[in-house]
mmCIF file of C-alpha atoms in Angstrom:
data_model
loop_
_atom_site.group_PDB
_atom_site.id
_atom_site.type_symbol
_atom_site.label_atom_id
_atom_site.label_comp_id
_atom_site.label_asym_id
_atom_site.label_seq_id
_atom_site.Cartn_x
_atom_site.Cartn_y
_atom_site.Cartn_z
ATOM 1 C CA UNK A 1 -4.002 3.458 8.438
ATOM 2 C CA UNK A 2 -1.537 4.645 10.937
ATOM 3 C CA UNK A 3 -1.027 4.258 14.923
ATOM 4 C CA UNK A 4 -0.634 7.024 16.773
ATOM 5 C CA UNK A 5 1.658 7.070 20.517
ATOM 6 C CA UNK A 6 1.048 4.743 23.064
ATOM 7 C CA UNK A 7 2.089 1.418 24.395
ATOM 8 C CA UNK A 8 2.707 -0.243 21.428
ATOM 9 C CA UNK A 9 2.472 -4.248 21.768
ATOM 10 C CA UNK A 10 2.981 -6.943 19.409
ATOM 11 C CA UNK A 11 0.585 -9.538 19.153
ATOM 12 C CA UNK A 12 1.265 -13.554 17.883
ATOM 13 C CA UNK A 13 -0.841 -15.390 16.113
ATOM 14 C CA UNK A 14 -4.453 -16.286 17.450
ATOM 15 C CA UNK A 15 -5.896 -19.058 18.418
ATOM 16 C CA UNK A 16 -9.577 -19.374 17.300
ATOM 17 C CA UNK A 17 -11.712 -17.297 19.189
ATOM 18 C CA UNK A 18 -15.517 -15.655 18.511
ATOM 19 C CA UNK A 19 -15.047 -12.388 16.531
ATOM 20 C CA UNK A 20 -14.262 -9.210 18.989
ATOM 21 C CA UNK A 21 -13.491 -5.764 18.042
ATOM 22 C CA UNK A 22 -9.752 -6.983 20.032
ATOM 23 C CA UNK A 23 -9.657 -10.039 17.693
ATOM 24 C CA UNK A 24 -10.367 -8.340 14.823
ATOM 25 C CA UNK A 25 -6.981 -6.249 15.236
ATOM 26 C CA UNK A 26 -5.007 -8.862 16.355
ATOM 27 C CA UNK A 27 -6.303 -11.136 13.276
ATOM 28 C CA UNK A 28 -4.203 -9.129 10.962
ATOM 29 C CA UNK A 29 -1.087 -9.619 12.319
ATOM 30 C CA UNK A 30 2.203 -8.384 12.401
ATOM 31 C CA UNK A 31 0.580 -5.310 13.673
ATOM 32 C CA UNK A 32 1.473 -2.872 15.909
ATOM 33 C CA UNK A 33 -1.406 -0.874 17.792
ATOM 34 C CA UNK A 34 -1.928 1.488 20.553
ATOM 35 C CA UNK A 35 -3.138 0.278 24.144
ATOM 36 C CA UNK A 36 -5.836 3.072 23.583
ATOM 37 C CA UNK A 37 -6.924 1.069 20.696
ATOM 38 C CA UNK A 38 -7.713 -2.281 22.972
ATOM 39 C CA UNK A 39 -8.609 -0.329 26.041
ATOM 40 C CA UNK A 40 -5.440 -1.649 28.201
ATOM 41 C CA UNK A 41 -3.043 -0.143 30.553
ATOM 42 C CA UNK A 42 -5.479 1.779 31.947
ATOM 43 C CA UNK A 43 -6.456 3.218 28.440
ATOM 44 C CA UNK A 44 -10.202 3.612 26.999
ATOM 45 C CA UNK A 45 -11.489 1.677 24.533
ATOM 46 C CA UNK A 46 -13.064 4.617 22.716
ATOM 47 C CA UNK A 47 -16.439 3.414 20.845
ATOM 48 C CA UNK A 48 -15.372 -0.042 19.795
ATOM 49 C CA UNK A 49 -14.703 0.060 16.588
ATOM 50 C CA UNK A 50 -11.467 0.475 14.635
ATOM 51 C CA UNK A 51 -10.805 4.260 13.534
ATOM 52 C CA UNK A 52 -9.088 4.764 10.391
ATOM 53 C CA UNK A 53 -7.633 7.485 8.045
ATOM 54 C CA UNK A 54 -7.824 6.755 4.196
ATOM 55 C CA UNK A 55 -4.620 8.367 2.527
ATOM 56 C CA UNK A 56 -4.875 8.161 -1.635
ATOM 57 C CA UNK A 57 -8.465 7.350 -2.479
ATOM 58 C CA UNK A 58 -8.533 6.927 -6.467
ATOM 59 C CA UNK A 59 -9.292 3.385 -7.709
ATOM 60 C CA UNK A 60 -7.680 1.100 -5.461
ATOM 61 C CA UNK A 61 -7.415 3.367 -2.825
ATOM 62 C CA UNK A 62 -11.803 3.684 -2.552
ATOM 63 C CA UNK A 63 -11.539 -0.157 -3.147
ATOM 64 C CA UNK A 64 -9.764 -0.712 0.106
ATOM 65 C CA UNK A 65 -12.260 2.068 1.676
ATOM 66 C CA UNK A 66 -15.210 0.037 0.488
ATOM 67 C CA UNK A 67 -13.946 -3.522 1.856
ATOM 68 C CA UNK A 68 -13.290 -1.659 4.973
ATOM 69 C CA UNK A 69 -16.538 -0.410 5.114
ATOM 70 C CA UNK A 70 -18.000 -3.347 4.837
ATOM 71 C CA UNK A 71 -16.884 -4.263 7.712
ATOM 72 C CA UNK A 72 -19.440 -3.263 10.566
ATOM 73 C CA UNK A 73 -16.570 -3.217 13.696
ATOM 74 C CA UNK A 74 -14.732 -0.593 11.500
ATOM 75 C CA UNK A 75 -15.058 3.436 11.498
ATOM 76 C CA UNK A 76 -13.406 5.455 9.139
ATOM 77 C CA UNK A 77 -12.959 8.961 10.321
ATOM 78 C CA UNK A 78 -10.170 10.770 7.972
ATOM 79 C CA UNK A 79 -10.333 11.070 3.966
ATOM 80 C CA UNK A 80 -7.016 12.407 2.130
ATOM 81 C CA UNK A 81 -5.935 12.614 -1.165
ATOM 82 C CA UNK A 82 -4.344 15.885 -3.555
ATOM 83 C CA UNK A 83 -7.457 15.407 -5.974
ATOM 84 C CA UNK A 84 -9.708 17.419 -4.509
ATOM 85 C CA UNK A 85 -12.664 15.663 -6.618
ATOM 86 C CA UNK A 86 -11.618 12.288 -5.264
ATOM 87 C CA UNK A 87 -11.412 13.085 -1.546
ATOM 88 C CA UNK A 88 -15.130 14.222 -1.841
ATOM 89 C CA UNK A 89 -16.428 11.130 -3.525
ATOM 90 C CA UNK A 90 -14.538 8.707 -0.856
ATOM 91 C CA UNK A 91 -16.182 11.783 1.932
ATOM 92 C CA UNK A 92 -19.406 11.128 0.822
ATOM 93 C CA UNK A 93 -18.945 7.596 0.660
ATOM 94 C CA UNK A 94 -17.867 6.704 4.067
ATOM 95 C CA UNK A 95 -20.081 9.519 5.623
ATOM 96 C CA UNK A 96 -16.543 12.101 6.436
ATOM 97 C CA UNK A 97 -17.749 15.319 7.012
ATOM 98 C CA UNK A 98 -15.653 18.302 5.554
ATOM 99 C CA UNK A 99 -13.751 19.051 8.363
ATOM 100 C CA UNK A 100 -12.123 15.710 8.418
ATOM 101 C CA UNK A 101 -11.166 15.833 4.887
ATOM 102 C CA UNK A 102 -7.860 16.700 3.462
ATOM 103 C CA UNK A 103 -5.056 17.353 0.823
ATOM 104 C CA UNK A 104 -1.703 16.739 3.127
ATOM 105 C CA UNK A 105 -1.487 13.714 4.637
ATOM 106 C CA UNK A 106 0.987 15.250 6.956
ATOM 107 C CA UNK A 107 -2.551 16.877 8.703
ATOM 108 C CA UNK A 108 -3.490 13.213 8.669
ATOM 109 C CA UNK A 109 -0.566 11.890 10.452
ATOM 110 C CA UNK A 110 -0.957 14.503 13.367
ATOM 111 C CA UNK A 111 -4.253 13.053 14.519
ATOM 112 C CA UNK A 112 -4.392 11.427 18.100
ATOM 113 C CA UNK A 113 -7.638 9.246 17.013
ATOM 114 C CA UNK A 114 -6.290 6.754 14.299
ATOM 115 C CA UNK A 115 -5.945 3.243 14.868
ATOM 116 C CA UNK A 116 -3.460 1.497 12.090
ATOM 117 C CA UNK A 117 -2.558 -2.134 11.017
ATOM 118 C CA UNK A 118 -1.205 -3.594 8.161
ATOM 119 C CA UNK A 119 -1.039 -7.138 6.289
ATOM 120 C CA UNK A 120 -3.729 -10.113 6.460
ATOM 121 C CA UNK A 121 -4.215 -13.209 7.858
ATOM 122 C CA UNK A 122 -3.889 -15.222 5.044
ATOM 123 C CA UNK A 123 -0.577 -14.103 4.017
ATOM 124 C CA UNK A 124 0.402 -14.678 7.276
ATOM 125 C CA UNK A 125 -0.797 -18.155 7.435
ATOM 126 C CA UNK A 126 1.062 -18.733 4.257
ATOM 127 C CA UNK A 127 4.131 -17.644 5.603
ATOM 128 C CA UNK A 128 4.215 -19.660 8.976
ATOM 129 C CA UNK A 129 3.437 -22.829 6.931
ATOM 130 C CA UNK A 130 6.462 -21.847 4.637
ATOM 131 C CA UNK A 131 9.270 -20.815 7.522
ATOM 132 C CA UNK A 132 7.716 -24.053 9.179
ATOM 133 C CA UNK A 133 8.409 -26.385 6.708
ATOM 134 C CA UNK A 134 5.626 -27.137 4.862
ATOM 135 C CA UNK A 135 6.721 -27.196 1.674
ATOM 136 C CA UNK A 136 10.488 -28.394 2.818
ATOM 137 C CA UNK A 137 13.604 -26.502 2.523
ATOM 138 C CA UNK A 138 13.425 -23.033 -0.083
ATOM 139 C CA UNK A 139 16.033 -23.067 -2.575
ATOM 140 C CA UNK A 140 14.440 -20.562 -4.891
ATOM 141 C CA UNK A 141 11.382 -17.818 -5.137
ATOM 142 C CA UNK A 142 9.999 -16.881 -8.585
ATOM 143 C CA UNK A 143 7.737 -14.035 -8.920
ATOM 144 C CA UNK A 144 5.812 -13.471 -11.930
ATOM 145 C CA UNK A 145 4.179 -9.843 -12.392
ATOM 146 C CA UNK A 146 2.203 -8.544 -15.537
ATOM 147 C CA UNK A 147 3.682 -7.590 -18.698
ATOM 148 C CA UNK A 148 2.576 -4.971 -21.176
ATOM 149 C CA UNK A 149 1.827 -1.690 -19.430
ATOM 150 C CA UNK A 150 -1.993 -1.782 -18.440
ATOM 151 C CA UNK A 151 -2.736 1.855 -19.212
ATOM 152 C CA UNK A 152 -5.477 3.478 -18.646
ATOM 153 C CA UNK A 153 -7.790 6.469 -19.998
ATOM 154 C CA UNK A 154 -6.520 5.814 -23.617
ATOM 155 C CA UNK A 155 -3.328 7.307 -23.024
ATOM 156 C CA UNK A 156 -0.143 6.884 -25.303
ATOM 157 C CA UNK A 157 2.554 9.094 -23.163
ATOM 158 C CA UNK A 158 3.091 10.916 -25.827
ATOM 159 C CA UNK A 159 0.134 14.057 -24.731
ATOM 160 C CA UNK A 160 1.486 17.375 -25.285
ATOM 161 C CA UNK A 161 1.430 19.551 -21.358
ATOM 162 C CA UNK A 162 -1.807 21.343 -19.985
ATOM 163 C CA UNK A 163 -2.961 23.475 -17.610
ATOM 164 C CA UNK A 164 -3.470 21.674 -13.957
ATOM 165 C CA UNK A 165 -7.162 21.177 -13.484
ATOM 166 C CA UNK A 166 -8.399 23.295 -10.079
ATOM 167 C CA UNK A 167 -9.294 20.204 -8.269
ATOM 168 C CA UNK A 168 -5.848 18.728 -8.465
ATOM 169 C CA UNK A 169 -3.038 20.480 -5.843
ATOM 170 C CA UNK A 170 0.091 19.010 -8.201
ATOM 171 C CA UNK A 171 2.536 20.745 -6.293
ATOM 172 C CA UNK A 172 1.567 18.320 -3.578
ATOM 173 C CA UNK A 173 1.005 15.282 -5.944
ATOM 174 C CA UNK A 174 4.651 15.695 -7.556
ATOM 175 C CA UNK A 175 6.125 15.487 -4.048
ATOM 176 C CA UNK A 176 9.752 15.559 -4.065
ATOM 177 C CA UNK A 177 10.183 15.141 -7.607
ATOM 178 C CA UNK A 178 11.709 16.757 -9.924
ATOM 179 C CA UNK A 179 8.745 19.767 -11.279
ATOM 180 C CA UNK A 180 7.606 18.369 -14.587
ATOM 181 C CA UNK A 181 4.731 20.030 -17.104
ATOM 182 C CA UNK A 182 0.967 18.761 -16.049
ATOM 183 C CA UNK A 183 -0.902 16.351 -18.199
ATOM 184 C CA UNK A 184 -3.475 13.830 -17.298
ATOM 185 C CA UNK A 185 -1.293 11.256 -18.826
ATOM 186 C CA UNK A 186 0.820 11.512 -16.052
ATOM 187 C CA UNK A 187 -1.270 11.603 -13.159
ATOM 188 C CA UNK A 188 -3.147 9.256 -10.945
ATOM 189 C CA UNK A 189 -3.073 5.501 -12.120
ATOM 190 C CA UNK A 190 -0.832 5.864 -14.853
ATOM 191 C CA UNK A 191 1.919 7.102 -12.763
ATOM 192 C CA UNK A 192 3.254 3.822 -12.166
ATOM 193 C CA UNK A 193 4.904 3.703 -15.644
ATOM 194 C CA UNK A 194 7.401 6.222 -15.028
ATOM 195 C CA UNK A 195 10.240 5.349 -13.894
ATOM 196 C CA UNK A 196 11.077 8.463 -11.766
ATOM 197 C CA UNK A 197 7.503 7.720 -9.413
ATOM 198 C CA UNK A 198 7.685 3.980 -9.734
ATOM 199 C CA UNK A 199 9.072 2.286 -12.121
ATOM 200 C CA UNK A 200 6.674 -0.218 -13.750
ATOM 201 C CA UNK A 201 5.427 -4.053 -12.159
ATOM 202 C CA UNK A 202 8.643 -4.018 -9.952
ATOM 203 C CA UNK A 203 6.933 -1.400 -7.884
ATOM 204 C CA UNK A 204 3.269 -1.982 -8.249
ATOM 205 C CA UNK A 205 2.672 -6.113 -8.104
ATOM 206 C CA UNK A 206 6.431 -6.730 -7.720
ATOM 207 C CA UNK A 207 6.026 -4.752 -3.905
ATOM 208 C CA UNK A 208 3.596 -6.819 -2.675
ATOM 209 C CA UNK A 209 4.894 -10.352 -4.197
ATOM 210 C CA UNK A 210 8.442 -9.604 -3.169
ATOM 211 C CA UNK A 211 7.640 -8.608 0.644
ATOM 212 C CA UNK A 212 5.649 -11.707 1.227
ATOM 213 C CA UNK A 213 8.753 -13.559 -0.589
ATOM 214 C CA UNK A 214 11.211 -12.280 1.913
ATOM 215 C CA UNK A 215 8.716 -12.579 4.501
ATOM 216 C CA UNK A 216 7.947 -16.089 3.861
ATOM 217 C CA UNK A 217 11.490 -16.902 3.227
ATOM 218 C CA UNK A 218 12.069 -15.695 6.972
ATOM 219 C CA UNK A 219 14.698 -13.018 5.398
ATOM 220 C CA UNK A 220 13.191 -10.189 6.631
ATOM 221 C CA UNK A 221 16.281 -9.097 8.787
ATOM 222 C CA UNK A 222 18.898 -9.256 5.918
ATOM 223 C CA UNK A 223 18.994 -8.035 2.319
ATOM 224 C CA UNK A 224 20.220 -9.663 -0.870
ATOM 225 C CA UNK A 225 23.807 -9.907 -1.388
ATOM 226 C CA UNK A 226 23.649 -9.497 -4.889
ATOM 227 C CA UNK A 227 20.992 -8.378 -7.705
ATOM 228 C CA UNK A 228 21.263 -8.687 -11.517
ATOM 229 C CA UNK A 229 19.011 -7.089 -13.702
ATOM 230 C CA UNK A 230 18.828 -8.979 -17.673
ATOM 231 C CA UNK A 231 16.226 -8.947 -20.762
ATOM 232 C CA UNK A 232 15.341 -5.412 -19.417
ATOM 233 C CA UNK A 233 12.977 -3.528 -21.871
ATOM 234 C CA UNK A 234 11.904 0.013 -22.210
ATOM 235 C CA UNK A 235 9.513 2.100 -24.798
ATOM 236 C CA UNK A 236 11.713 4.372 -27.283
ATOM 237 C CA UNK A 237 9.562 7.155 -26.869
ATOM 238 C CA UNK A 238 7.197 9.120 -24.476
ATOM 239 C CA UNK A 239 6.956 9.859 -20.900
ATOM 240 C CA UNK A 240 6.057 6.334 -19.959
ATOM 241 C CA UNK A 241 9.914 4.990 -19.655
ATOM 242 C CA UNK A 242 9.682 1.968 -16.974
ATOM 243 C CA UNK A 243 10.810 -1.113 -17.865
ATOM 244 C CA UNK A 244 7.791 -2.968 -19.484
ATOM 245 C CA UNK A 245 9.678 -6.229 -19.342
ATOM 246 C CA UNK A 246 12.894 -7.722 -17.369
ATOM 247 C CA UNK A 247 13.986 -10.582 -15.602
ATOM 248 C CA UNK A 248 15.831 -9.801 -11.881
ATOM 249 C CA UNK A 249 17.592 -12.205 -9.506
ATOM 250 C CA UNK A 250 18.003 -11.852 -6.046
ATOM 251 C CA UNK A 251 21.134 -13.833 -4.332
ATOM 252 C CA UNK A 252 21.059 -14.319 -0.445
ATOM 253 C CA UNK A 253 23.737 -15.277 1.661
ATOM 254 C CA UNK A 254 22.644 -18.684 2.389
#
């Protein structure tokens, strides 16, 4: 979900109020939207509902497109994602016609009609009750994530390359990484357990847990000052070479 130009306004938290298209945005603050988007300065409120763009649409992704759908204030008019075969399931799904679905998310990005907001309320809440005081003064944050890969479609990392299946643009998917053979194995979920696309937990839970961490901790305008990495543990053979296991600490300043 992305904003696109505009006045761009930052909204605090809100005080209870009867559901509006407005308070819906503003309910998932920090956010930043467009004046177009809430019909001020002058701007139109285009049909009253929020428009969004769906970028990555495999498991999670048309999980996330099916809460939002659920949602009756919410209109999703962009579908993206380098499977081809994917992007027409989460089309058909959320009623995008053709024209309005693609493969570079850079097309995405250049649309004028996409609203965008990030986070949720009740992280937020969490947060203000933390930086508040709630729970008295923070001293330390421990994160837990999963262990043992969860890997998926029977996969060892061990699969021998093959050709790229025709729905799949893997020129795309690879990115800016370095070109490696095709296989399924590495592809789509299972990605996450290589190190070189994103390395294990630490990048998958670990992302989420350690934002609201920082967020919480009201550190979001500094960085650690130190990290150590012990009891770090890898597989001895195969494509999938992200740490399974490991223990990190993060020191801060104060």
């Amino acid at each position: 979900m992305i904003n696109i130009g505009g006045d761009l306004r930052f909204f605090p938290m809100p005080t209870s109020v009867p559901p509006t298209r407005r308070r819906f945005l503003q309910t998932a603050v920090p956010f930043i939207v467009s004046a177009a988007t809430l019909g001020r300065a002058g701007a139109v409120s285009p049909n009253g509902k929020v428009r969004l763009a769906c970028i990555g649409v495999g498991g999670q992704g048309t999980s996330n497109l099916r809460a939002l759908m659920a949602d009756e204030r919410v209109q999703v008019v962009a579908i993206c994602d380098v499977d081809s075969q994917h992007a027409a399931a989460a089309a058909k799904l959320a009623g995008v016609p053709e024209g309005s679905v693609y493969k570079d998310f850079r097309e995405v990005l250049a649309r004028s009609d996409v609203d965008w907001r990030r986070s949720g309320m009740k992280v937020r809440m969490a947060c203000e009750r933390v930086r508040n005081g709630y729970i008295g003064e923070l001293k330390e944050i421990e994160i837990g994530v999963p262990g043992k890969f969860a890997i998926r479609g029977g996969y060892t990392g061990l699969e021998m390359p093959e050709a790229v299946p025709a729905h799949l643009d893997y020129a795309m998917w690879l990115g800016p990484a370095a070109e490696k053979p095709y296989t399924a194995a590495r592809c789509h979920f299972n990605f996450r357990w290589i190190e070189e696309y994103a390395p294990g937990y630490i990048t998958d839970w670990g992302a989420h847990f350690l934002d609201v961490a920082q967020w919480g901790a009201g550190m979001d305008e500094t960085t650690p000052t130190e990290v150590s990495a012990t009891e770090v543990k890898r597989r001895s053979a195969g494509i999938y070479d992200a740490a399974e296991s490991f223990r990190i600490e993060y020191q801060y300043n104060n």
